[in-house]
Amino acid sequence: MARDRSIFVCQQCGYRTIKWLGKCPDCGTWNSFAEERVKGRGVGDEVATTATSPVRLPEIKVEAGFRVSTNISELDRVLGGGVVPGGLILIGGDPGIGKSTLLLQALAGIVESSGSSGLYVSAEESLSQVKLRAERLGIDSSHILLLSETTIEDILRVIEDTKPGMVVIDSIQTIYCRELSSAPGTVGQVRECSARLMECAKGRNIPVFIIGHVTKEGSLAGPRVLEHIVDTVLYFEGDRSMAFRILRAVKNRFGSTNEIGIFEMTDRGLREVRNPSEIFLRQRQVSVPGTVTASTIEGTRPFLVEIQALVTPTTFGVPRRTSIGVDPQRVNLLIAVLEKIGGIQFGIADVYINVVGGLRLVETAVDLPVVVALVSSFREMAVDYSTLFFGEIGLSGEVRTVAQPEIRLKEAEKTGMKRVVLPEGNRERVEGRTGMEVIGVKSLTELLEVVFNG
Ligand SMILES: Nc1ncnc2c1ncn2[C@@H]1O[C@H](COP(=O)(O)OP(=O)(O)OP(=O)(O)O)[C@@H](O)[C@H]1O
Ligand SMILES: [Mg+2]
């Protein structure tokens, strides 16, 4: 006979035990165990088994890489070229960043491109709230079904009945399974509900999007195991005070995780930004000290960004070094190289670095523009805004080549750049193939000479 029993689950890492513990032996968190009721299996209960046998690899037939477009090319790109039927996709992001907006727009896109119906399950908002949003976004398709429901059993029943072509669950932390006695959002609930949604997605071969909340630290709330279960994990990020939103894949079983999608939040919903360089350079029309145009590549896309540096005398105590958008350790390293090789002493100066538009740059190709911005602010000498900079700088002050200079220059030409300062090693590859003036530099000393004394 089946009997319910209690187990204790660490809310941090999902570790399970049959008795309460003060400290999790797995992740070391204190006071993180919560009680959960689970259905026990009694003697004589049937044990579910799957009677499958192994198949030889060449004998497995796969359907040709079939993907459904969401009609939002930025989202399609991040997903690896569209939605894969049967895929379970988790999307996380700060409150109010636009997760519901993005998925409602994606649902409308899929409905339009595939001709099937789409189900939007909202456990957070009422139907009228979702309808108001849809009206604002100009979505009014009779193929979109809305459901305000919180139990996974009922949600799965509706999916069974309506057979939609795509499902959106908003959000995983607010739905629950009746069989478990713990509250919605706890590790057990999140794991159980996602496992059932996974089963449904794979079984019915429909894509299921799950919205997940993020914690204060910025990681997805709930167990880490959630990220393992799903096929794709997307993060929707950006500064809420600014209109730009960046969609990034951190895990993707069907595509690269290097691609990003850029959106702008407007009163009519999220608008795709097809040409990011234009946006990130939009306010740039004059040359001012400390501001430099740089080139970066995210995935397969090059774009231009503005890097700003501010060097001011320290008024009190230890000099401050603050960097937003570029790794602070990298900036410290570049300052050290500038001091030792360039002979510029930042010792008694506060240094601030910022990337305009709230972008995070991880490429070492931004070393060169960061250095130029620092010296430009230090010496109060403006750098021409129509000059583009990229290149890596080594510890001995050498300027190292970077990947894909051609596509960087192509993008720069499109945005009206006139000159480029790049590593000497990259110069030959691009010279004569661009209308821009190309200046190659071998070392930091040569760079400073060309930019500030040339
Ligand atoms: N009338 C409007 N005009 C412009 N922007 C709006 C308008 N209404 C909402 N927004 C934008 O939409 C955002 C909310 O979007 P949405 O509800 O999709 O976010 P969410 O990530 O789902 O939030 P939550 O975590 O609360 O579910 C707001 O923060 C705001 O930026
Ligand atoms: Mg929402």
Short mmCIF file of C-alpha atoms and ligand atoms in Angstrom, two decimals:
data_model
loop_
_atom_site.label_atom_id
_atom_site.label_comp_id
_atom_site.label_asym_id
_atom_site.label_seq_id
_atom_site.Cartn_x
_atom_site.Cartn_y
_atom_site.Cartn_z
CA MET A 1 0.00 0.00 0.00
CA ALA A 2 1.27 3.48 -0.85
CA ARG A 3 2.05 5.71 2.09
CA ASP A 4 3.10 9.37 2.03
CA ARG A 5 6.40 10.12 3.66
CA SER A 6 8.44 13.19 4.53
CA ILE A 7 11.78 14.06 3.10
CA PHE A 8 13.93 17.13 3.61
CA VAL A 9 15.34 18.98 0.60
CA CYS A 10 18.07 21.63 0.57
CA GLN A 11 16.52 24.71 -1.06
CA GLN A 12 19.92 25.74 -2.31
CA CYS A 13 21.22 22.68 -4.13
CA GLY A 14 18.44 20.11 -4.05
CA TYR A 15 20.22 17.63 -1.72
CA ARG A 16 17.66 15.19 -0.25
CA THR A 17 17.73 13.51 3.11
CA ILE A 18 15.23 11.69 5.32
CA LYS A 19 16.02 13.76 8.42
CA TRP A 20 16.37 17.49 8.98
CA LEU A 21 19.92 18.84 8.98
CA GLY A 22 21.18 22.24 10.09
CA LYS A 23 23.86 22.41 7.43
CA CYS A 24 23.74 20.92 3.97
CA PRO A 25 26.53 18.34 3.60
CA ASP A 26 26.60 18.96 -0.14
CA CYS A 27 26.69 22.73 -0.60
CA GLY A 28 27.45 23.78 2.98
CA THR A 29 24.51 26.20 3.31
CA TRP A 30 23.07 26.61 6.81
CA ASN A 31 19.39 26.28 7.60
CA SER A 32 18.42 25.48 4.03
CA PHE A 33 16.34 22.30 4.51
CA ALA A 34 12.57 22.33 4.01
CA GLU A 35 10.19 19.45 4.52
CA GLU A 36 8.39 17.96 1.55
CA ARG A 37 5.77 15.22 1.35
CA VAL A 38 6.27 12.62 -1.32
CA LYS A 39 4.11 9.73 -2.39
CA GLY A 40 5.70 6.56 -1.11
CA ARG A 41 5.62 3.29 -2.97
CA GLY A 42 4.08 0.44 -1.07
CA VAL A 43 4.73 -3.27 -1.34
CA GLY A 44 2.97 -4.63 -4.40
CA ASP A 45 2.73 -1.28 -6.21
CA GLU A 46 3.54 -1.62 -9.83
CA VAL A 47 6.97 -0.37 -10.71
CA ALA A 48 7.04 1.52 -14.00
CA THR A 49 9.65 0.24 -16.36
CA THR A 50 10.36 1.09 -19.95
CA ALA A 51 10.93 -1.95 -22.07
CA THR A 52 13.28 -0.48 -24.62
CA SER A 53 16.30 -2.13 -26.11
CA PRO A 54 19.45 -0.49 -27.47
CA VAL A 55 19.50 0.47 -31.15
CA ARG A 56 22.53 0.53 -33.46
CA LEU A 57 23.63 4.10 -34.18
CA PRO A 58 23.29 3.96 -38.01
CA GLU A 59 19.79 2.54 -37.66
CA ILE A 60 18.47 5.59 -35.81
CA LYS A 61 16.42 7.78 -38.14
CA VAL A 62 16.33 11.49 -37.44
CA GLU A 63 14.02 14.04 -38.94
CA ALA A 64 15.91 16.66 -40.91
CA GLY A 65 16.89 19.63 -38.69
CA PHE A 66 13.39 20.99 -38.56
CA ARG A 67 12.96 24.27 -36.76
CA VAL A 68 10.08 26.64 -36.35
CA SER A 69 10.71 30.36 -36.66
CA THR A 70 9.41 32.67 -33.96
CA ASN A 71 9.37 35.49 -36.53
CA ILE A 72 11.76 37.30 -34.19
CA SER A 73 15.14 36.87 -35.86
CA GLU A 74 17.11 37.96 -32.78
CA LEU A 75 15.43 35.22 -30.74
CA ASP A 76 15.79 32.65 -33.53
CA ARG A 77 19.50 33.36 -33.72
CA VAL A 78 20.03 32.85 -29.98
CA LEU A 79 18.06 29.60 -30.14
CA GLY A 80 20.35 28.39 -32.93
CA GLY A 81 18.07 29.11 -35.88
CA GLY A 82 14.57 28.71 -34.52
CA VAL A 83 12.67 26.56 -32.06
CA VAL A 84 13.25 22.81 -32.12
CA PRO A 85 10.02 20.83 -31.63
CA GLY A 86 10.17 18.98 -28.32
CA GLY A 87 12.68 21.44 -26.89
CA LEU A 88 12.32 22.66 -23.32
CA ILE A 89 13.60 26.20 -23.04
CA LEU A 90 14.12 28.07 -19.80
CA ILE A 91 14.31 31.83 -19.82
CA GLY A 92 15.42 33.76 -16.75
CA GLY A 93 15.78 37.42 -16.01
CA ASP A 94 15.28 40.20 -13.47
CA PRO A 95 11.75 41.25 -12.52
CA GLY A 96 10.18 43.51 -15.11
CA ILE A 97 12.91 42.98 -17.71
CA GLY A 98 10.36 41.80 -20.30
CA LYS A 99 10.25 38.00 -20.12
CA SER A 100 6.46 37.78 -20.46
CA THR A 101 6.53 40.34 -23.25
CA LEU A 102 9.18 38.46 -25.23
CA LEU A 103 7.45 35.10 -24.96
CA LEU A 104 4.02 36.48 -25.83
CA GLN A 105 5.56 38.04 -28.94
CA ALA A 106 7.38 34.77 -29.71
CA LEU A 107 4.16 32.81 -29.28
CA ALA A 108 2.38 35.13 -31.70
CA GLY A 109 5.29 34.70 -34.14
CA ILE A 110 5.22 30.90 -33.97
CA VAL A 111 1.46 30.81 -34.37
CA GLU A 112 1.83 32.95 -37.47
CA SER A 113 4.76 31.06 -39.00
CA SER A 114 3.56 27.53 -38.27
CA GLY A 115 -0.20 27.96 -38.49
CA SER A 116 -0.72 25.94 -35.31
CA SER A 117 -2.17 27.23 -32.06
CA GLY A 118 -0.17 28.40 -29.05
CA LEU A 119 -0.96 28.11 -25.35
CA TYR A 120 0.11 30.80 -22.87
CA VAL A 121 -0.23 29.63 -19.28
CA SER A 122 -0.09 32.47 -16.81
CA ALA A 123 0.12 31.53 -13.17
CA GLU A 124 1.25 35.02 -12.19
CA GLU A 125 -1.15 37.32 -13.92
CA SER A 126 -4.88 37.28 -14.58
CA LEU A 127 -6.22 36.71 -18.07
CA SER A 128 -7.21 40.36 -18.37
CA GLN A 129 -3.67 41.46 -17.49
CA VAL A 130 -2.25 39.24 -20.23
CA LYS A 131 -4.92 40.49 -22.62
CA LEU A 132 -4.00 44.11 -21.84
CA ARG A 133 -0.38 43.33 -22.65
CA ALA A 134 -1.37 41.57 -25.87
CA GLU A 135 -3.41 44.61 -26.89
CA ARG A 136 -0.47 46.88 -26.24
CA LEU A 137 1.74 44.62 -28.36
CA GLY A 138 -0.84 44.52 -31.13
CA ILE A 139 -1.39 40.77 -30.80
CA ASP A 140 -4.89 39.57 -31.51
CA SER A 141 -4.78 36.07 -32.93
CA SER A 142 -7.60 33.63 -32.25
CA HIS A 143 -4.99 30.85 -32.38
CA ILE A 144 -3.49 32.06 -29.11
CA LEU A 145 -5.08 30.37 -26.11
CA LEU A 146 -4.68 31.89 -22.68
CA LEU A 147 -4.93 29.89 -19.49
CA SER A 148 -4.71 31.14 -15.92
CA GLU A 149 -3.85 28.02 -13.95
CA THR A 150 -1.44 27.04 -11.21
CA THR A 151 -1.47 23.25 -10.96
CA ILE A 152 0.69 21.21 -13.28
CA GLU A 153 -1.92 18.45 -13.48
CA ASP A 154 -4.53 20.84 -14.92
CA ILE A 155 -2.01 22.48 -17.22
CA LEU A 156 -0.99 19.11 -18.68
CA ARG A 157 -4.64 18.16 -19.09
CA VAL A 158 -5.31 21.35 -21.07
CA ILE A 159 -2.24 20.68 -23.24
CA GLU A 160 -3.58 17.17 -23.83
CA ASP A 161 -7.00 18.55 -24.84
CA THR A 162 -5.97 21.53 -26.96
CA LYS A 163 -2.80 20.07 -28.57
CA PRO A 164 -1.07 23.42 -29.08
CA GLY A 165 2.00 23.89 -31.28
CA MET A 166 3.87 25.70 -28.53
CA VAL A 167 3.43 26.26 -24.80
CA VAL A 168 4.63 29.09 -22.55
CA ILE A 169 4.65 28.61 -18.77
CA ASP A 170 4.77 31.90 -16.85
CA SER A 171 6.39 31.05 -14.43
CA ILE A 172 7.82 27.78 -13.11
CA GLN A 173 8.06 29.18 -9.56
CA THR A 174 4.33 29.81 -9.34
CA ILE A 175 2.98 26.48 -10.55
CA TYR A 176 2.78 23.42 -8.35
CA CYS A 177 2.07 19.74 -8.29
CA ARG A 178 -0.84 18.66 -6.08
CA GLU A 179 0.90 15.46 -5.07
CA LEU A 180 3.62 17.33 -3.23
CA SER A 181 2.73 19.20 -0.09
CA SER A 182 5.50 21.78 -0.30
CA ALA A 183 4.85 25.35 -1.41
CA PRO A 184 5.19 26.48 -5.05
CA GLY A 185 8.73 27.62 -5.86
CA THR A 186 10.45 25.12 -3.57
CA VAL A 187 13.08 22.83 -5.00
CA GLY A 188 10.84 19.76 -4.99
CA GLN A 189 7.98 21.54 -6.76
CA VAL A 190 10.18 23.20 -9.37
CA ARG A 191 11.93 19.91 -10.12
CA GLU A 192 8.74 17.87 -10.32
CA CYS A 193 6.89 20.42 -12.49
CA SER A 194 9.82 20.80 -14.89
CA ALA A 195 10.25 17.04 -15.16
CA ARG A 196 6.59 16.70 -16.13
CA LEU A 197 6.84 19.53 -18.63
CA MET A 198 9.92 17.85 -20.09
CA GLU A 199 7.98 14.62 -20.47
CA CYS A 200 5.15 16.53 -22.15
CA ALA A 201 7.49 18.42 -24.52
CA LYS A 202 9.33 15.26 -25.61
CA GLY A 203 6.23 13.10 -25.68
CA ARG A 204 4.10 15.46 -27.76
CA ASN A 205 7.05 16.93 -29.69
CA ILE A 206 6.13 20.52 -28.96
CA PRO A 207 8.42 23.30 -27.78
CA VAL A 208 7.79 24.41 -24.20
CA PHE A 209 9.12 27.72 -22.90
CA ILE A 210 9.44 28.11 -19.14
CA ILE A 211 9.93 31.48 -17.47
CA GLY A 212 12.09 31.35 -14.33
CA HIS A 213 12.69 33.96 -11.66
CA VAL A 214 16.22 34.93 -10.76
CA THR A 215 17.57 35.39 -7.25
CA LYS A 216 19.17 38.54 -5.87
CA GLU A 217 22.55 37.17 -6.89
CA GLY A 218 21.34 36.89 -10.48
CA SER A 219 21.17 33.12 -10.86
CA LEU A 220 17.97 31.26 -11.63
CA ALA A 221 15.91 30.68 -8.50
CA GLY A 222 15.30 27.06 -7.65
CA PRO A 223 17.66 24.18 -7.96
CA ARG A 224 20.59 24.10 -10.27
CA VAL A 225 19.10 20.84 -11.44
CA LEU A 226 16.51 22.85 -13.41
CA GLU A 227 19.26 24.08 -15.71
CA HIS A 228 20.37 20.50 -16.25
CA ILE A 229 16.90 19.21 -17.11
CA VAL A 230 16.10 21.74 -19.82
CA ASP A 231 17.60 21.82 -23.32
CA THR A 232 18.26 25.52 -23.49
CA VAL A 233 18.82 28.20 -20.86
CA LEU A 234 18.45 31.81 -21.90
CA TYR A 235 19.08 34.89 -19.81
CA PHE A 236 17.34 38.13 -20.55
CA GLU A 237 19.41 40.95 -19.17
CA GLY A 238 19.97 44.65 -19.38
CA ASP A 239 19.68 47.75 -17.33
CA ARG A 240 16.05 48.42 -16.54
CA SER A 241 16.64 52.15 -16.61
CA MET A 242 17.82 51.79 -20.21
CA ALA A 243 15.74 50.50 -23.07
CA PHE A 244 18.21 47.87 -24.30
CA ARG A 245 17.75 44.22 -23.49
CA ILE A 246 20.22 41.49 -24.29
CA LEU A 247 19.21 37.88 -24.69
CA ARG A 248 22.03 35.43 -24.11
CA ALA A 249 22.13 31.64 -24.24
CA VAL A 250 24.12 30.06 -21.40
CA LYS A 251 23.28 26.52 -22.42
CA ASN A 252 21.94 25.26 -25.71
CA ARG A 253 21.66 21.66 -26.84
CA PHE A 254 20.67 22.84 -30.33
CA GLY A 255 23.07 25.66 -31.07
CA SER A 256 25.95 27.89 -30.11
CA THR A 257 25.97 29.77 -26.82
CA ASN A 258 27.99 32.64 -28.26
CA GLU A 259 25.14 34.40 -29.97
CA ILE A 260 23.28 37.29 -28.41
CA GLY A 261 20.03 38.95 -29.35
CA ILE A 262 19.56 42.67 -28.83
CA PHE A 263 16.18 44.27 -28.24
CA GLU A 264 14.83 47.66 -27.39
CA MET A 265 11.86 47.95 -25.03
CA THR A 266 9.20 50.25 -26.43
CA ASP A 267 5.58 50.90 -25.51
CA ARG A 268 4.63 48.47 -28.29
CA GLY A 269 6.79 45.72 -26.86
CA LEU A 270 10.26 44.51 -27.70
CA ARG A 271 11.70 45.77 -30.95
CA GLU A 272 14.58 43.90 -32.55
CA VAL A 273 17.79 45.81 -32.93
CA ARG A 274 19.17 44.60 -36.25
CA ASN A 275 22.06 47.03 -36.31
CA PRO A 276 23.45 47.26 -32.77
CA SER A 277 26.36 49.54 -33.72
CA GLU A 278 23.94 52.31 -34.56
CA ILE A 279 22.33 52.08 -31.13
CA PHE A 280 25.52 51.90 -29.13
CA LEU A 281 27.03 54.81 -31.01
CA ARG A 282 23.83 56.79 -31.36
CA GLN A 283 24.78 59.73 -29.17
CA ARG A 284 28.30 59.89 -30.51
CA GLN A 285 28.89 62.88 -32.77
CA VAL A 286 31.82 64.76 -31.32
CA SER A 287 35.29 63.82 -30.21
CA VAL A 288 35.74 64.24 -26.45
CA PRO A 289 38.64 63.25 -24.20
CA GLY A 290 38.29 59.75 -22.75
CA THR A 291 35.83 58.42 -25.32
CA VAL A 292 36.90 55.88 -27.92
CA THR A 293 35.11 53.80 -30.56
CA ALA A 294 35.89 50.11 -30.23
CA SER A 295 35.00 46.98 -32.12
CA THR A 296 33.82 43.78 -30.54
CA ILE A 297 32.41 40.47 -31.75
CA GLU A 298 29.67 38.56 -29.95
CA GLY A 299 29.17 35.14 -31.50
CA THR A 300 29.22 35.80 -35.20
CA ARG A 301 28.22 39.45 -35.00
CA PRO A 302 30.58 42.35 -35.01
CA PHE A 303 29.50 45.67 -33.61
CA LEU A 304 30.90 48.97 -32.56
CA VAL A 305 30.70 50.29 -29.03
CA GLU A 306 31.82 53.35 -27.21
CA ILE A 307 34.29 52.91 -24.34
CA GLN A 308 34.68 55.77 -21.90
CA ALA A 309 37.41 56.40 -19.38
CA LEU A 310 37.62 59.05 -16.71
CA VAL A 311 40.89 59.69 -14.92
CA THR A 312 40.68 62.19 -12.06
CA PRO A 313 43.08 63.09 -9.23
CA THR A 314 42.39 61.14 -6.04
CA THR A 315 41.17 63.52 -3.39
CA PHE A 316 41.26 61.18 -0.45
CA GLY A 317 42.95 57.91 0.50
CA VAL A 318 43.50 55.03 -1.85
CA PRO A 319 42.84 55.63 -5.57
CA ARG A 320 39.62 54.06 -6.87
CA ARG A 321 39.56 51.73 -9.84
CA THR A 322 36.04 51.10 -11.13
CA SER A 323 35.13 49.36 -14.37
CA ILE A 324 31.68 48.65 -15.73
CA GLY A 325 31.43 46.53 -18.86
CA VAL A 326 35.11 45.52 -18.98
CA ASP A 327 36.68 43.07 -16.51
CA PRO A 328 38.20 45.22 -13.69
CA GLN A 329 41.18 42.82 -13.43
CA ARG A 330 41.91 43.36 -17.09
CA VAL A 331 41.73 47.14 -16.62
CA ASN A 332 44.20 46.91 -13.69
CA LEU A 333 46.52 44.87 -15.88
CA LEU A 334 46.36 47.46 -18.67
CA ILE A 335 47.01 50.28 -16.20
CA ALA A 336 50.10 48.41 -14.99
CA VAL A 337 51.34 48.00 -18.57
CA LEU A 338 50.71 51.71 -19.23
CA GLU A 339 52.68 52.65 -16.12
CA LYS A 340 55.63 50.36 -16.80
CA ILE A 341 55.91 50.55 -20.60
CA GLY A 342 54.08 53.76 -21.45
CA GLY A 343 55.61 55.70 -18.57
CA ILE A 344 52.25 57.15 -17.56
CA GLN A 345 51.77 57.16 -13.78
CA PHE A 346 48.17 56.59 -12.64
CA GLY A 347 49.31 56.14 -9.03
CA ILE A 348 47.49 59.12 -7.59
CA ALA A 349 44.49 59.07 -9.93
CA ASP A 350 41.01 57.55 -9.70
CA VAL A 351 40.19 55.55 -12.82
CA TYR A 352 36.69 54.80 -14.12
CA ILE A 353 35.86 52.76 -17.22
CA ASN A 354 32.40 52.45 -18.70
CA VAL A 355 30.93 50.79 -21.77
CA VAL A 356 28.05 52.86 -23.14
CA GLY A 357 24.72 51.05 -23.44
CA GLY A 358 25.25 48.65 -20.53
CA LEU A 359 27.09 46.06 -22.62
CA ARG A 360 29.57 43.61 -21.06
CA LEU A 361 32.66 43.09 -23.19
CA VAL A 362 34.74 39.97 -22.64
CA GLU A 363 36.93 40.04 -25.71
CA THR A 364 40.60 40.97 -25.33
CA ALA A 365 40.27 42.98 -28.57
CA VAL A 366 39.02 45.84 -26.40
CA ASP A 367 42.43 46.19 -24.68
CA LEU A 368 43.64 48.67 -27.23
CA PRO A 369 40.62 51.00 -27.09
CA VAL A 370 40.63 50.86 -23.27
CA VAL A 371 44.26 51.95 -23.19
CA VAL A 372 43.61 54.76 -25.68
CA ALA A 373 40.59 55.94 -23.65
CA LEU A 374 42.67 55.96 -20.45
CA VAL A 375 45.49 57.99 -21.96
CA SER A 376 43.02 60.28 -23.74
CA SER A 377 41.34 61.15 -20.45
CA PHE A 378 44.65 61.35 -18.56
CA ARG A 379 46.13 63.80 -21.04
CA GLU A 380 42.83 65.58 -21.75
CA MET A 381 43.32 64.92 -25.45
CA ALA A 382 40.32 63.96 -27.55
CA VAL A 383 40.53 61.06 -29.99
CA ASP A 384 38.76 61.40 -33.33
CA TYR A 385 35.38 59.66 -33.03
CA SER A 386 35.52 58.30 -36.57
CA THR A 387 38.63 56.24 -35.74
CA LEU A 388 38.07 52.65 -34.72
CA PHE A 389 40.39 50.74 -32.38
CA PHE A 390 40.85 47.05 -31.68
CA GLY A 391 43.70 44.79 -30.59
CA GLU A 392 45.02 42.84 -27.65
CA ILE A 393 47.83 44.15 -25.49
CA GLY A 394 50.37 41.82 -23.89
CA LEU A 395 52.21 42.32 -20.61
CA SER A 396 55.38 43.48 -22.35
CA GLY A 397 53.44 46.12 -24.24
CA GLU A 398 53.23 44.24 -27.53
CA VAL A 399 50.07 44.61 -29.60
CA ARG A 400 48.73 41.17 -30.51
CA THR A 401 46.52 40.19 -33.41
CA VAL A 402 42.85 39.42 -32.90
CA ALA A 403 40.42 37.21 -34.78
CA GLN A 404 38.26 38.24 -37.73
CA PRO A 405 39.55 41.74 -38.54
CA GLU A 406 37.72 41.71 -41.90
CA ILE A 407 34.23 41.55 -40.49
CA ARG A 408 35.05 44.20 -37.91
CA LEU A 409 36.09 46.58 -40.67
CA LYS A 410 33.03 45.79 -42.76
CA GLU A 411 30.80 46.76 -39.84
CA ALA A 412 32.87 49.90 -39.20
CA GLU A 413 32.57 51.00 -42.81
CA LYS A 414 28.80 50.60 -42.66
CA THR A 415 28.65 52.97 -39.70
CA GLY A 416 30.81 55.60 -41.40
CA MET A 417 34.18 55.06 -39.69
CA LYS A 418 37.08 56.60 -41.59
CA ARG A 419 40.20 55.21 -39.95
CA VAL A 420 41.20 52.11 -38.04
CA VAL A 421 44.10 51.50 -35.66
CA LEU A 422 44.76 47.77 -35.38
CA PRO A 423 47.54 45.27 -34.63
CA GLU A 424 50.28 45.28 -37.28
CA GLY A 425 49.73 41.52 -37.63
CA ASN A 426 46.17 42.15 -38.78
CA ARG A 427 47.04 44.97 -41.19
CA GLU A 428 48.10 42.87 -44.17
CA ARG A 429 44.92 40.85 -44.09
CA VAL A 430 42.72 43.90 -44.50
CA GLU A 431 44.79 46.49 -46.32
CA GLY A 432 43.43 47.29 -49.74
CA ARG A 433 40.19 45.50 -48.98
CA THR A 434 38.58 48.41 -47.22
CA GLY A 435 37.95 52.06 -47.99
CA MET A 436 39.17 53.08 -44.55
CA GLU A 437 42.65 54.32 -43.71
CA VAL A 438 44.44 51.43 -41.99
CA ILE A 439 47.13 52.04 -39.38
CA GLY A 440 48.97 49.02 -37.95
CA VAL A 441 50.79 49.22 -34.62
CA LYS A 442 53.26 46.75 -33.12
CA SER A 443 53.61 48.03 -29.59
CA LEU A 444 52.05 50.22 -26.96
CA THR A 445 54.75 52.86 -27.47
CA GLU A 446 53.98 52.97 -31.20
CA LEU A 447 50.25 53.18 -30.44
CA LEU A 448 50.67 56.19 -28.16
CA GLU A 449 52.97 57.82 -30.70
CA VAL A 450 50.47 57.36 -33.54
CA VAL A 451 47.39 58.45 -31.60
CA PHE A 452 48.66 61.26 -29.42
CA ASN A 453 51.75 62.60 -31.19
CA GLY A 454 50.98 61.69 -34.79
N1 LIG B 1 3.11 51.08 -21.59
C1 LIG B 1 4.38 50.71 -21.59
N2 LIG B 1 5.27 51.40 -22.29
C2 LIG B 1 6.56 51.05 -22.34
N3 LIG B 1 7.07 50.01 -21.69
C3 LIG B 1 6.22 49.28 -20.96
C4 LIG B 1 4.86 49.58 -20.87
N4 LIG B 1 4.30 48.66 -20.08
C5 LIG B 1 5.28 47.83 -19.70
N5 LIG B 1 6.43 48.20 -20.23
C6 LIG B 1 7.73 47.56 -20.06
O1 LIG B 1 7.53 46.18 -19.89
C7 LIG B 1 8.20 45.75 -18.72
C8 LIG B 1 7.45 44.63 -18.10
O2 LIG B 1 7.48 43.56 -19.02
P1 LIG B 1 7.11 42.09 -18.58
O3 LIG B 1 5.88 42.09 -17.78
O4 LIG B 1 7.17 41.30 -19.83
O5 LIG B 1 8.35 41.74 -17.68
P2 LIG B 1 8.60 40.39 -16.90
O6 LIG B 1 10.07 40.13 -17.05
O7 LIG B 1 7.67 39.35 -17.36
O8 LIG B 1 8.30 40.81 -15.42
P3 LIG B 1 7.90 39.90 -14.16
O9 LIG B 1 9.18 39.38 -13.62
O10 LIG B 1 7.24 40.85 -13.26
O11 LIG B 1 7.00 38.85 -14.67
C9 LIG B 1 8.27 46.95 -17.85
O12 LIG B 1 9.36 46.89 -16.95
C10 LIG B 1 8.45 48.06 -18.84
O13 LIG B 1 9.81 48.19 -19.16
MG MG B 2 6.14 38.32 -16.32
#
